[in-house]
């Protein structure tokens, strides 16, 4: 006996487009209402202004918040500081991640590869805050890192590094260097995995063809492997760059009192209560990432995701 459900599923079976739409509808509603809706609301609020006397938000279309944002040199310093940190973390993460991903894809055997995967992904299973606070304790002036360097007679090296202008500080946990180290540690798996996946997709026949044509290992790497794996590097950089660009927890816990974009947004929205300026500040990383994603798309990064 044919039931209503049978008729319904038979109806969907012959209408593939409708079936796919119904399956994707909850996700599309979530993205459209919750995600895109919140971004649209954020954009609208950035065109409001706040009354300097009463602190009341004036819901009138104006560019006053953007004017306040760009006219102050301190805000430019925050944008440049955040973008520079994100770019540096991305470059160094790629340099560290590529040899690891290369070994995993090209040399690791079937028994070793799962262990390496586990080693890369294991840090992702622990709490984000636990990892950050652990690094703060490790890099503190009385932490284990300082103790180890003192026992090895290398404490003067750390002191020389911390004495560097701008990036130094009283200790690693209160310096840009320490913040940079934590950023690299936290986001490194997001760089390793896309590069490894990109290297896995390189046909072995191309490497054999390069060898047959007289190409040595170095020529094969620079002429064949690296160009084909570069989209994976760009794909990984999307994660590391965007996550560093918007993070406010690490700069709050690690480093000095210098603001980053995430910290500025949190302060203007919470402590200062200037929601229009916080919204205008939030638009900056969105614009930066839109430009970055356009460049990444032209470099074929989305094919490596």
PDB file of C-alpha atoms in Angstrom:
ATOM      1  CA  UNK A   1       0.000   0.000   0.000  1.00  0.00           C
ATOM      2  CA  UNK A   2       1.457   3.322  -1.047  1.00  0.00           C
ATOM      3  CA  UNK A   3       1.687   5.836   1.776  1.00  0.00           C
ATOM      4  CA  UNK A   4       1.826   9.625   1.665  1.00  0.00           C
ATOM      5  CA  UNK A   5       5.549   9.511   2.464  1.00  0.00           C
ATOM      6  CA  UNK A   6       6.183   7.156  -0.447  1.00  0.00           C
ATOM      7  CA  UNK A   7       4.362   9.507  -2.812  1.00  0.00           C
ATOM      8  CA  UNK A   8       6.278  12.471  -1.423  1.00  0.00           C
ATOM      9  CA  UNK A   9       9.683  10.811  -1.824  1.00  0.00           C
ATOM     10  CA  UNK A  10       8.753   9.572  -5.296  1.00  0.00           C
ATOM     11  CA  UNK A  11       7.782  13.122  -6.175  1.00  0.00           C
ATOM     12  CA  UNK A  12      11.180  14.390  -4.953  1.00  0.00           C
ATOM     13  CA  UNK A  13      13.049  11.576  -6.708  1.00  0.00           C
ATOM     14  CA  UNK A  14      11.987  12.893 -10.110  1.00  0.00           C
ATOM     15  CA  UNK A  15      12.665  16.512  -9.125  1.00  0.00           C
ATOM     16  CA  UNK A  16      16.323  16.585  -8.103  1.00  0.00           C
ATOM     17  CA  UNK A  17      16.539  20.366  -7.962  1.00  0.00           C
ATOM     18  CA  UNK A  18      13.655  20.653  -5.505  1.00  0.00           C
ATOM     19  CA  UNK A  19      15.098  17.869  -3.335  1.00  0.00           C
ATOM     20  CA  UNK A  20      18.487  19.582  -3.146  1.00  0.00           C
ATOM     21  CA  UNK A  21      16.801  22.901  -2.331  1.00  0.00           C
ATOM     22  CA  UNK A  22      14.818  21.344   0.534  1.00  0.00           C
ATOM     23  CA  UNK A  23      17.956  19.727   1.923  1.00  0.00           C
ATOM     24  CA  UNK A  24      19.860  23.019   1.795  1.00  0.00           C
ATOM     25  CA  UNK A  25      16.953  25.192   2.952  1.00  0.00           C
ATOM     26  CA  UNK A  26      17.770  25.056   6.715  1.00  0.00           C
ATOM     27  CA  UNK A  27      21.403  25.972   6.034  1.00  0.00           C
ATOM     28  CA  UNK A  28      20.406  28.732   3.612  1.00  0.00           C
ATOM     29  CA  UNK A  29      17.943  30.155   6.136  1.00  0.00           C
ATOM     30  CA  UNK A  30      20.624  30.068   8.834  1.00  0.00           C
ATOM     31  CA  UNK A  31      23.180  31.803   6.632  1.00  0.00           C
ATOM     32  CA  UNK A  32      20.667  34.251   5.230  1.00  0.00           C
ATOM     33  CA  UNK A  33      18.963  35.280   8.459  1.00  0.00           C
ATOM     34  CA  UNK A  34      21.512  34.770  11.205  1.00  0.00           C
ATOM     35  CA  UNK A  35      24.869  35.309   9.473  1.00  0.00           C
ATOM     36  CA  UNK A  36      24.152  37.632   6.546  1.00  0.00           C
ATOM     37  CA  UNK A  37      21.396  39.336   8.514  1.00  0.00           C
ATOM     38  CA  UNK A  38      23.769  40.148  11.369  1.00  0.00           C
ATOM     39  CA  UNK A  39      26.386  41.462   8.927  1.00  0.00           C
ATOM     40  CA  UNK A  40      23.780  43.639   7.248  1.00  0.00           C
ATOM     41  CA  UNK A  41      22.640  44.959  10.637  1.00  0.00           C
ATOM     42  CA  UNK A  42      26.268  45.662  11.518  1.00  0.00           C
ATOM     43  CA  UNK A  43      26.723  47.580   8.275  1.00  0.00           C
ATOM     44  CA  UNK A  44      23.562  49.629   8.899  1.00  0.00           C
ATOM     45  CA  UNK A  45      24.635  50.488  12.444  1.00  0.00           C
ATOM     46  CA  UNK A  46      28.002  51.731  11.185  1.00  0.00           C
ATOM     47  CA  UNK A  47      26.139  54.560   9.417  1.00  0.00           C
ATOM     48  CA  UNK A  48      24.526  55.716  12.665  1.00  0.00           C
ATOM     49  CA  UNK A  49      26.180  58.132  15.083  1.00  0.00           C
ATOM     50  CA  UNK A  50      26.217  58.721  18.813  1.00  0.00           C
ATOM     51  CA  UNK A  51      25.384  61.942  20.573  1.00  0.00           C
ATOM     52  CA  UNK A  52      28.541  63.078  22.365  1.00  0.00           C
ATOM     53  CA  UNK A  53      26.527  64.748  25.155  1.00  0.00           C
ATOM     54  CA  UNK A  54      23.802  62.212  25.978  1.00  0.00           C
ATOM     55  CA  UNK A  55      25.420  59.058  24.587  1.00  0.00           C
ATOM     56  CA  UNK A  56      22.201  58.189  22.737  1.00  0.00           C
ATOM     57  CA  UNK A  57      22.535  56.568  19.309  1.00  0.00           C
ATOM     58  CA  UNK A  58      21.134  58.796  16.556  1.00  0.00           C
ATOM     59  CA  UNK A  59      19.533  56.512  13.958  1.00  0.00           C
ATOM     60  CA  UNK A  60      20.146  58.821  11.050  1.00  0.00           C
ATOM     61  CA  UNK A  61      22.222  57.984   7.976  1.00  0.00           C
ATOM     62  CA  UNK A  62      25.627  59.641   8.367  1.00  0.00           C
ATOM     63  CA  UNK A  63      29.302  58.980   7.788  1.00  0.00           C
ATOM     64  CA  UNK A  64      30.269  60.482  11.143  1.00  0.00           C
ATOM     65  CA  UNK A  65      31.414  57.141  12.602  1.00  0.00           C
ATOM     66  CA  UNK A  66      33.720  56.510   9.638  1.00  0.00           C
ATOM     67  CA  UNK A  67      34.984  60.069   9.895  1.00  0.00           C
ATOM     68  CA  UNK A  68      35.770  59.517  13.581  1.00  0.00           C
ATOM     69  CA  UNK A  69      37.411  56.215  12.705  1.00  0.00           C
ATOM     70  CA  UNK A  70      39.786  57.480  10.023  1.00  0.00           C
ATOM     71  CA  UNK A  71      40.600  60.922  11.365  1.00  0.00           C
ATOM     72  CA  UNK A  72      42.380  59.582  14.450  1.00  0.00           C
ATOM     73  CA  UNK A  73      45.938  58.329  13.992  1.00  0.00           C
ATOM     74  CA  UNK A  74      45.503  55.868  16.869  1.00  0.00           C
ATOM     75  CA  UNK A  75      42.835  54.014  14.878  1.00  0.00           C
ATOM     76  CA  UNK A  76      45.161  53.823  11.877  1.00  0.00           C
ATOM     77  CA  UNK A  77      47.835  52.415  14.190  1.00  0.00           C
ATOM     78  CA  UNK A  78      45.392  49.715  15.337  1.00  0.00           C
ATOM     79  CA  UNK A  79      44.507  48.743  11.758  1.00  0.00           C
ATOM     80  CA  UNK A  80      48.134  48.667  10.618  1.00  0.00           C
ATOM     81  CA  UNK A  81      49.263  46.797  13.752  1.00  0.00           C
ATOM     82  CA  UNK A  82      46.576  44.129  13.328  1.00  0.00           C
ATOM     83  CA  UNK A  83      47.131  43.675   9.598  1.00  0.00           C
ATOM     84  CA  UNK A  84      50.913  43.468  10.041  1.00  0.00           C
ATOM     85  CA  UNK A  85      50.566  40.833  12.763  1.00  0.00           C
ATOM     86  CA  UNK A  86      48.117  38.801  10.642  1.00  0.00           C
ATOM     87  CA  UNK A  87      50.412  38.956   7.606  1.00  0.00           C
ATOM     88  CA  UNK A  88      53.513  38.001   9.625  1.00  0.00           C
ATOM     89  CA  UNK A  89      51.743  35.100  11.333  1.00  0.00           C
ATOM     90  CA  UNK A  90      50.505  33.867   7.946  1.00  0.00           C
ATOM     91  CA  UNK A  91      53.941  33.970   6.302  1.00  0.00           C
ATOM     92  CA  UNK A  92      55.758  32.261   9.178  1.00  0.00           C
ATOM     93  CA  UNK A  93      52.992  29.654   9.560  1.00  0.00           C
ATOM     94  CA  UNK A  94      53.360  28.798   5.860  1.00  0.00           C
ATOM     95  CA  UNK A  95      57.141  28.467   6.205  1.00  0.00           C
ATOM     96  CA  UNK A  96      56.780  26.129   9.195  1.00  0.00           C
ATOM     97  CA  UNK A  97      53.790  24.202   7.853  1.00  0.00           C
ATOM     98  CA  UNK A  98      55.085  23.384   4.371  1.00  0.00           C
ATOM     99  CA  UNK A  99      57.920  20.991   5.410  1.00  0.00           C
ATOM    100  CA  UNK A 100      55.568  19.209   7.827  1.00  0.00           C
ATOM    101  CA  UNK A 101      52.832  18.865   5.207  1.00  0.00           C
ATOM    102  CA  UNK A 102      55.398  17.843   2.584  1.00  0.00           C
ATOM    103  CA  UNK A 103      56.714  15.019   4.754  1.00  0.00           C
ATOM    104  CA  UNK A 104      53.178  13.867   5.589  1.00  0.00           C
ATOM    105  CA  UNK A 105      52.155  13.779   1.926  1.00  0.00           C
ATOM    106  CA  UNK A 106      55.325  12.501   0.251  1.00  0.00           C
ATOM    107  CA  UNK A 107      57.234  10.355   2.734  1.00  0.00           C
ATOM    108  CA  UNK A 108      55.035   9.251   5.638  1.00  0.00           C
ATOM    109  CA  UNK A 109      53.969   5.620   5.410  1.00  0.00           C
ATOM    110  CA  UNK A 110      50.490   4.229   6.140  1.00  0.00           C
ATOM    111  CA  UNK A 111      51.389   3.621   9.797  1.00  0.00           C
ATOM    112  CA  UNK A 112      53.100   6.952  10.458  1.00  0.00           C
ATOM    113  CA  UNK A 113      50.639   9.176   8.602  1.00  0.00           C
ATOM    114  CA  UNK A 114      47.714   8.680  11.064  1.00  0.00           C
ATOM    115  CA  UNK A 115      50.087   9.481  13.934  1.00  0.00           C
ATOM    116  CA  UNK A 116      51.159  12.691  12.225  1.00  0.00           C
ATOM    117  CA  UNK A 117      47.530  13.603  11.543  1.00  0.00           C
ATOM    118  CA  UNK A 118      46.788  13.030  15.204  1.00  0.00           C
ATOM    119  CA  UNK A 119      49.755  15.164  16.224  1.00  0.00           C
ATOM    120  CA  UNK A 120      48.580  18.037  14.026  1.00  0.00           C
ATOM    121  CA  UNK A 121      44.948  17.874  15.101  1.00  0.00           C
ATOM    122  CA  UNK A 122      45.434  17.057  18.785  1.00  0.00           C
ATOM    123  CA  UNK A 123      45.921  20.722  19.832  1.00  0.00           C
ATOM    124  CA  UNK A 124      42.541  21.522  18.237  1.00  0.00           C
ATOM    125  CA  UNK A 125      40.817  19.206  20.707  1.00  0.00           C
ATOM    126  CA  UNK A 126      41.796  21.238  23.757  1.00  0.00           C
ATOM    127  CA  UNK A 127      40.184  24.450  24.917  1.00  0.00           C
ATOM    128  CA  UNK A 128      41.273  27.634  23.155  1.00  0.00           C
ATOM    129  CA  UNK A 129      41.504  29.560  26.437  1.00  0.00           C
ATOM    130  CA  UNK A 130      43.425  26.754  28.143  1.00  0.00           C
ATOM    131  CA  UNK A 131      46.062  26.856  25.395  1.00  0.00           C
ATOM    132  CA  UNK A 132      46.400  30.636  25.562  1.00  0.00           C
ATOM    133  CA  UNK A 133      46.693  30.748  29.345  1.00  0.00           C
ATOM    134  CA  UNK A 134      49.148  27.828  29.256  1.00  0.00           C
ATOM    135  CA  UNK A 135      51.370  29.802  26.901  1.00  0.00           C
ATOM    136  CA  UNK A 136      51.074  32.833  29.166  1.00  0.00           C
ATOM    137  CA  UNK A 137      52.422  30.744  32.059  1.00  0.00           C
ATOM    138  CA  UNK A 138      55.154  29.216  29.891  1.00  0.00           C
ATOM    139  CA  UNK A 139      56.370  32.616  28.694  1.00  0.00           C
ATOM    140  CA  UNK A 140      55.988  34.455  32.001  1.00  0.00           C
ATOM    141  CA  UNK A 141      59.042  35.976  33.617  1.00  0.00           C
ATOM    142  CA  UNK A 142      58.994  33.221  36.227  1.00  0.00           C
ATOM    143  CA  UNK A 143      57.869  30.568  33.722  1.00  0.00           C
ATOM    144  CA  UNK A 144      59.506  27.352  32.597  1.00  0.00           C
ATOM    145  CA  UNK A 145      60.961  28.899  29.437  1.00  0.00           C
ATOM    146  CA  UNK A 146      62.898  31.498  31.398  1.00  0.00           C
ATOM    147  CA  UNK A 147      64.060  28.809  33.827  1.00  0.00           C
ATOM    148  CA  UNK A 148      65.299  26.565  30.994  1.00  0.00           C
ATOM    149  CA  UNK A 149      67.195  29.398  29.322  1.00  0.00           C
ATOM    150  CA  UNK A 150      68.724  30.377  32.649  1.00  0.00           C
ATOM    151  CA  UNK A 151      69.891  26.799  33.266  1.00  0.00           C
ATOM    152  CA  UNK A 152      71.410  26.681  29.769  1.00  0.00           C
ATOM    153  CA  UNK A 153      73.133  30.020  30.257  1.00  0.00           C
ATOM    154  CA  UNK A 154      71.118  31.605  27.434  1.00  0.00           C
ATOM    155  CA  UNK A 155      69.063  34.031  29.455  1.00  0.00           C
ATOM    156  CA  UNK A 156      71.028  36.932  27.988  1.00  0.00           C
ATOM    157  CA  UNK A 157      69.717  35.951  24.533  1.00  0.00           C
ATOM    158  CA  UNK A 158      66.132  36.296  25.737  1.00  0.00           C
ATOM    159  CA  UNK A 159      66.954  39.615  27.396  1.00  0.00           C
ATOM    160  CA  UNK A 160      68.489  40.865  24.133  1.00  0.00           C
ATOM    161  CA  UNK A 161      65.364  39.867  22.210  1.00  0.00           C
ATOM    162  CA  UNK A 162      63.070  41.513  24.745  1.00  0.00           C
ATOM    163  CA  UNK A 163      65.131  44.701  24.620  1.00  0.00           C
ATOM    164  CA  UNK A 164      64.314  45.184  20.934  1.00  0.00           C
ATOM    165  CA  UNK A 165      62.194  48.271  20.334  1.00  0.00           C
ATOM    166  CA  UNK A 166      58.486  47.884  19.488  1.00  0.00           C
ATOM    167  CA  UNK A 167      58.377  44.071  19.515  1.00  0.00           C
ATOM    168  CA  UNK A 168      60.056  43.574  22.913  1.00  0.00           C
ATOM    169  CA  UNK A 169      58.726  43.943  26.434  1.00  0.00           C
ATOM    170  CA  UNK A 170      59.218  43.074  30.079  1.00  0.00           C
ATOM    171  CA  UNK A 171      58.729  39.367  29.310  1.00  0.00           C
ATOM    172  CA  UNK A 172      57.563  37.201  26.419  1.00  0.00           C
ATOM    173  CA  UNK A 173      54.044  37.150  27.851  1.00  0.00           C
ATOM    174  CA  UNK A 174      53.950  40.964  27.626  1.00  0.00           C
ATOM    175  CA  UNK A 175      55.412  41.500  24.162  1.00  0.00           C
ATOM    176  CA  UNK A 176      54.503  41.319  20.492  1.00  0.00           C
ATOM    177  CA  UNK A 177      56.977  38.450  20.128  1.00  0.00           C
ATOM    178  CA  UNK A 178      55.070  36.352  22.644  1.00  0.00           C
ATOM    179  CA  UNK A 179      51.761  37.230  21.019  1.00  0.00           C
ATOM    180  CA  UNK A 180      53.188  36.242  17.638  1.00  0.00           C
ATOM    181  CA  UNK A 181      54.384  32.867  18.993  1.00  0.00           C
ATOM    182  CA  UNK A 182      50.959  32.088  20.432  1.00  0.00           C
ATOM    183  CA  UNK A 183      49.200  33.072  17.215  1.00  0.00           C
ATOM    184  CA  UNK A 184      51.468  30.792  15.182  1.00  0.00           C
ATOM    185  CA  UNK A 185      50.956  27.885  17.577  1.00  0.00           C
ATOM    186  CA  UNK A 186      47.164  28.262  17.680  1.00  0.00           C
ATOM    187  CA  UNK A 187      46.584  28.611  13.922  1.00  0.00           C
ATOM    188  CA  UNK A 188      49.376  26.373  12.551  1.00  0.00           C
ATOM    189  CA  UNK A 189      47.129  23.280  12.074  1.00  0.00           C
ATOM    190  CA  UNK A 190      44.849  25.345   9.838  1.00  0.00           C
ATOM    191  CA  UNK A 191      47.828  25.939   7.560  1.00  0.00           C
ATOM    192  CA  UNK A 192      49.232  22.393   7.606  1.00  0.00           C
ATOM    193  CA  UNK A 193      46.065  20.544   6.614  1.00  0.00           C
ATOM    194  CA  UNK A 194      45.205  22.491   3.391  1.00  0.00           C
ATOM    195  CA  UNK A 195      48.817  22.305   2.214  1.00  0.00           C
ATOM    196  CA  UNK A 196      48.931  18.575   2.939  1.00  0.00           C
ATOM    197  CA  UNK A 197      45.671  18.029   1.047  1.00  0.00           C
ATOM    198  CA  UNK A 198      47.018  20.023  -1.900  1.00  0.00           C
ATOM    199  CA  UNK A 199      50.233  17.988  -1.968  1.00  0.00           C
ATOM    200  CA  UNK A 200      48.268  14.736  -1.799  1.00  0.00           C
ATOM    201  CA  UNK A 201      46.443  15.675  -5.007  1.00  0.00           C
ATOM    202  CA  UNK A 202      49.618  16.074  -7.051  1.00  0.00           C
ATOM    203  CA  UNK A 203      49.725  13.115  -9.483  1.00  0.00           C
ATOM    204  CA  UNK A 204      52.799  10.943  -8.986  1.00  0.00           C
ATOM    205  CA  UNK A 205      53.049  10.677 -12.770  1.00  0.00           C
ATOM    206  CA  UNK A 206      54.054  14.354 -12.953  1.00  0.00           C
ATOM    207  CA  UNK A 207      56.950  13.751 -10.571  1.00  0.00           C
ATOM    208  CA  UNK A 208      58.026  10.717 -12.606  1.00  0.00           C
ATOM    209  CA  UNK A 209      57.751  12.733 -15.826  1.00  0.00           C
ATOM    210  CA  UNK A 210      59.934  15.462 -14.358  1.00  0.00           C
ATOM    211  CA  UNK A 211      62.543  12.872 -13.406  1.00  0.00           C
ATOM    212  CA  UNK A 212      62.398  11.240 -16.839  1.00  0.00           C
ATOM    213  CA  UNK A 213      62.987  14.620 -18.482  1.00  0.00           C
ATOM    214  CA  UNK A 214      66.163  15.130 -16.473  1.00  0.00           C
ATOM    215  CA  UNK A 215      64.801  17.269 -13.669  1.00  0.00           C
ATOM    216  CA  UNK A 216      66.592  16.848 -10.357  1.00  0.00           C
ATOM    217  CA  UNK A 217      64.863  16.884  -6.964  1.00  0.00           C
ATOM    218  CA  UNK A 218      65.304  20.635  -6.547  1.00  0.00           C
ATOM    219  CA  UNK A 219      64.027  21.391 -10.055  1.00  0.00           C
ATOM    220  CA  UNK A 220      61.058  19.094  -9.562  1.00  0.00           C
ATOM    221  CA  UNK A 221      60.214  20.850  -6.296  1.00  0.00           C
ATOM    222  CA  UNK A 222      60.459  24.402  -7.637  1.00  0.00           C
ATOM    223  CA  UNK A 223      58.967  23.752 -11.080  1.00  0.00           C
ATOM    224  CA  UNK A 224      56.312  21.119 -10.328  1.00  0.00           C
ATOM    225  CA  UNK A 225      55.522  20.580  -6.645  1.00  0.00           C
ATOM    226  CA  UNK A 226      55.526  24.147  -5.337  1.00  0.00           C
ATOM    227  CA  UNK A 227      53.367  25.670  -8.134  1.00  0.00           C
ATOM    228  CA  UNK A 228      50.800  22.880  -7.761  1.00  0.00           C
ATOM    229  CA  UNK A 229      50.821  23.111  -3.953  1.00  0.00           C
ATOM    230  CA  UNK A 230      50.710  26.910  -3.818  1.00  0.00           C
ATOM    231  CA  UNK A 231      46.873  27.060  -3.925  1.00  0.00           C
ATOM    232  CA  UNK A 232      46.930  24.996  -0.731  1.00  0.00           C
ATOM    233  CA  UNK A 233      49.269  27.534   0.847  1.00  0.00           C
ATOM    234  CA  UNK A 234      46.906  30.344  -0.124  1.00  0.00           C
ATOM    235  CA  UNK A 235      43.936  28.334   1.181  1.00  0.00           C
ATOM    236  CA  UNK A 236      45.663  27.859   4.521  1.00  0.00           C
ATOM    237  CA  UNK A 237      46.554  31.541   4.610  1.00  0.00           C
ATOM    238  CA  UNK A 238      42.847  32.400   4.450  1.00  0.00           C
ATOM    239  CA  UNK A 239      42.369  30.706   7.813  1.00  0.00           C
ATOM    240  CA  UNK A 240      45.483  32.028   9.517  1.00  0.00           C
ATOM    241  CA  UNK A 241      45.097  35.578   8.201  1.00  0.00           C
ATOM    242  CA  UNK A 242      41.378  35.939   8.934  1.00  0.00           C
ATOM    243  CA  UNK A 243      41.541  34.293  12.370  1.00  0.00           C
ATOM    244  CA  UNK A 244      44.465  36.479  13.426  1.00  0.00           C
ATOM    245  CA  UNK A 245      42.815  39.570  11.986  1.00  0.00           C
ATOM    246  CA  UNK A 246      39.662  39.163  14.064  1.00  0.00           C
ATOM    247  CA  UNK A 247      41.039  37.654  17.260  1.00  0.00           C
ATOM    248  CA  UNK A 248      40.803  39.696  20.442  1.00  0.00           C
ATOM    249  CA  UNK A 249      41.418  37.077  23.139  1.00  0.00           C
ATOM    250  CA  UNK A 250      45.125  36.483  22.481  1.00  0.00           C
ATOM    251  CA  UNK A 251      45.979  40.216  22.293  1.00  0.00           C
ATOM    252  CA  UNK A 252      44.026  40.716  25.527  1.00  0.00           C
ATOM    253  CA  UNK A 253      45.775  37.920  27.461  1.00  0.00           C
ATOM    254  CA  UNK A 254      49.204  38.007  25.789  1.00  0.00           C
ATOM    255  CA  UNK A 255      51.071  41.189  24.978  1.00  0.00           C
ATOM    256  CA  UNK A 256      51.051  44.759  26.150  1.00  0.00           C
ATOM    257  CA  UNK A 257      48.156  47.183  26.257  1.00  0.00           C
ATOM    258  CA  UNK A 258      48.341  48.070  22.547  1.00  0.00           C
ATOM    259  CA  UNK A 259      44.971  47.597  20.896  1.00  0.00           C
ATOM    260  CA  UNK A 260      44.114  45.323  17.990  1.00  0.00           C
ATOM    261  CA  UNK A 261      40.939  45.557  15.898  1.00  0.00           C
ATOM    262  CA  UNK A 262      39.086  42.929  17.894  1.00  0.00           C
ATOM    263  CA  UNK A 263      39.980  44.614  21.177  1.00  0.00           C
ATOM    264  CA  UNK A 264      38.915  48.004  19.817  1.00  0.00           C
ATOM    265  CA  UNK A 265      35.547  46.631  18.692  1.00  0.00           C
ATOM    266  CA  UNK A 266      34.997  44.987  22.082  1.00  0.00           C
ATOM    267  CA  UNK A 267      35.930  48.165  23.971  1.00  0.00           C
ATOM    268  CA  UNK A 268      33.815  50.531  21.858  1.00  0.00           C
ATOM    269  CA  UNK A 269      30.826  48.198  21.980  1.00  0.00           C
ATOM    270  CA  UNK A 270      31.071  47.294  25.664  1.00  0.00           C
ATOM    271  CA  UNK A 271      33.010  49.735  27.836  1.00  0.00           C
ATOM    272  CA  UNK A 272      32.554  52.892  25.769  1.00  0.00           C
ATOM    273  CA  UNK A 273      29.064  52.019  24.509  1.00  0.00           C
ATOM    274  CA  UNK A 274      29.797  53.517  21.099  1.00  0.00           C
ATOM    275  CA  UNK A 275      28.105  50.866  18.959  1.00  0.00           C
ATOM    276  CA  UNK A 276      28.262  52.838  15.656  1.00  0.00           C
ATOM    277  CA  UNK A 277      32.032  53.265  15.956  1.00  0.00           C
ATOM    278  CA  UNK A 278      32.410  49.597  16.935  1.00  0.00           C
ATOM    279  CA  UNK A 279      30.373  48.636  13.858  1.00  0.00           C
ATOM    280  CA  UNK A 280      32.528  50.871  11.649  1.00  0.00           C
ATOM    281  CA  UNK A 281      35.639  49.246  13.102  1.00  0.00           C
ATOM    282  CA  UNK A 282      34.145  45.798  12.364  1.00  0.00           C
ATOM    283  CA  UNK A 283      33.676  46.686   8.702  1.00  0.00           C
ATOM    284  CA  UNK A 284      37.437  47.174   8.268  1.00  0.00           C
ATOM    285  CA  UNK A 285      38.445  43.463   8.607  1.00  0.00           C
ATOM    286  CA  UNK A 286      35.476  42.510   6.431  1.00  0.00           C
ATOM    287  CA  UNK A 287      36.754  44.779   3.638  1.00  0.00           C
ATOM    288  CA  UNK A 288      40.311  43.507   4.108  1.00  0.00           C
ATOM    289  CA  UNK A 289      39.140  39.878   3.899  1.00  0.00           C
ATOM    290  CA  UNK A 290      36.993  40.578   0.817  1.00  0.00           C
ATOM    291  CA  UNK A 291      40.051  41.903  -0.987  1.00  0.00           C
ATOM    292  CA  UNK A 292      42.133  38.988   0.331  1.00  0.00           C
ATOM    293  CA  UNK A 293      39.547  36.422  -0.820  1.00  0.00           C
ATOM    294  CA  UNK A 294      39.411  37.967  -4.296  1.00  0.00           C
ATOM    295  CA  UNK A 295      43.187  37.606  -4.569  1.00  0.00           C
ATOM    296  CA  UNK A 296      43.036  34.064  -3.146  1.00  0.00           C
ATOM    297  CA  UNK A 297      40.356  33.083  -5.665  1.00  0.00           C
ATOM    298  CA  UNK A 298      42.520  34.268  -8.548  1.00  0.00           C
ATOM    299  CA  UNK A 299      45.361  32.131  -7.162  1.00  0.00           C
ATOM    300  CA  UNK A 300      43.124  29.023  -7.111  1.00  0.00           C
ATOM    301  CA  UNK A 301      42.897  28.738  -3.329  1.00  0.00           C
ATOM    302  CA  UNK A 302      39.274  27.596  -3.317  1.00  0.00           C
ATOM    303  CA  UNK A 303      40.201  24.535  -5.374  1.00  0.00           C
ATOM    304  CA  UNK A 304      42.477  23.411  -2.532  1.00  0.00           C
ATOM    305  CA  UNK A 305      39.883  23.733   0.234  1.00  0.00           C
TER     306      UNK A 305
END
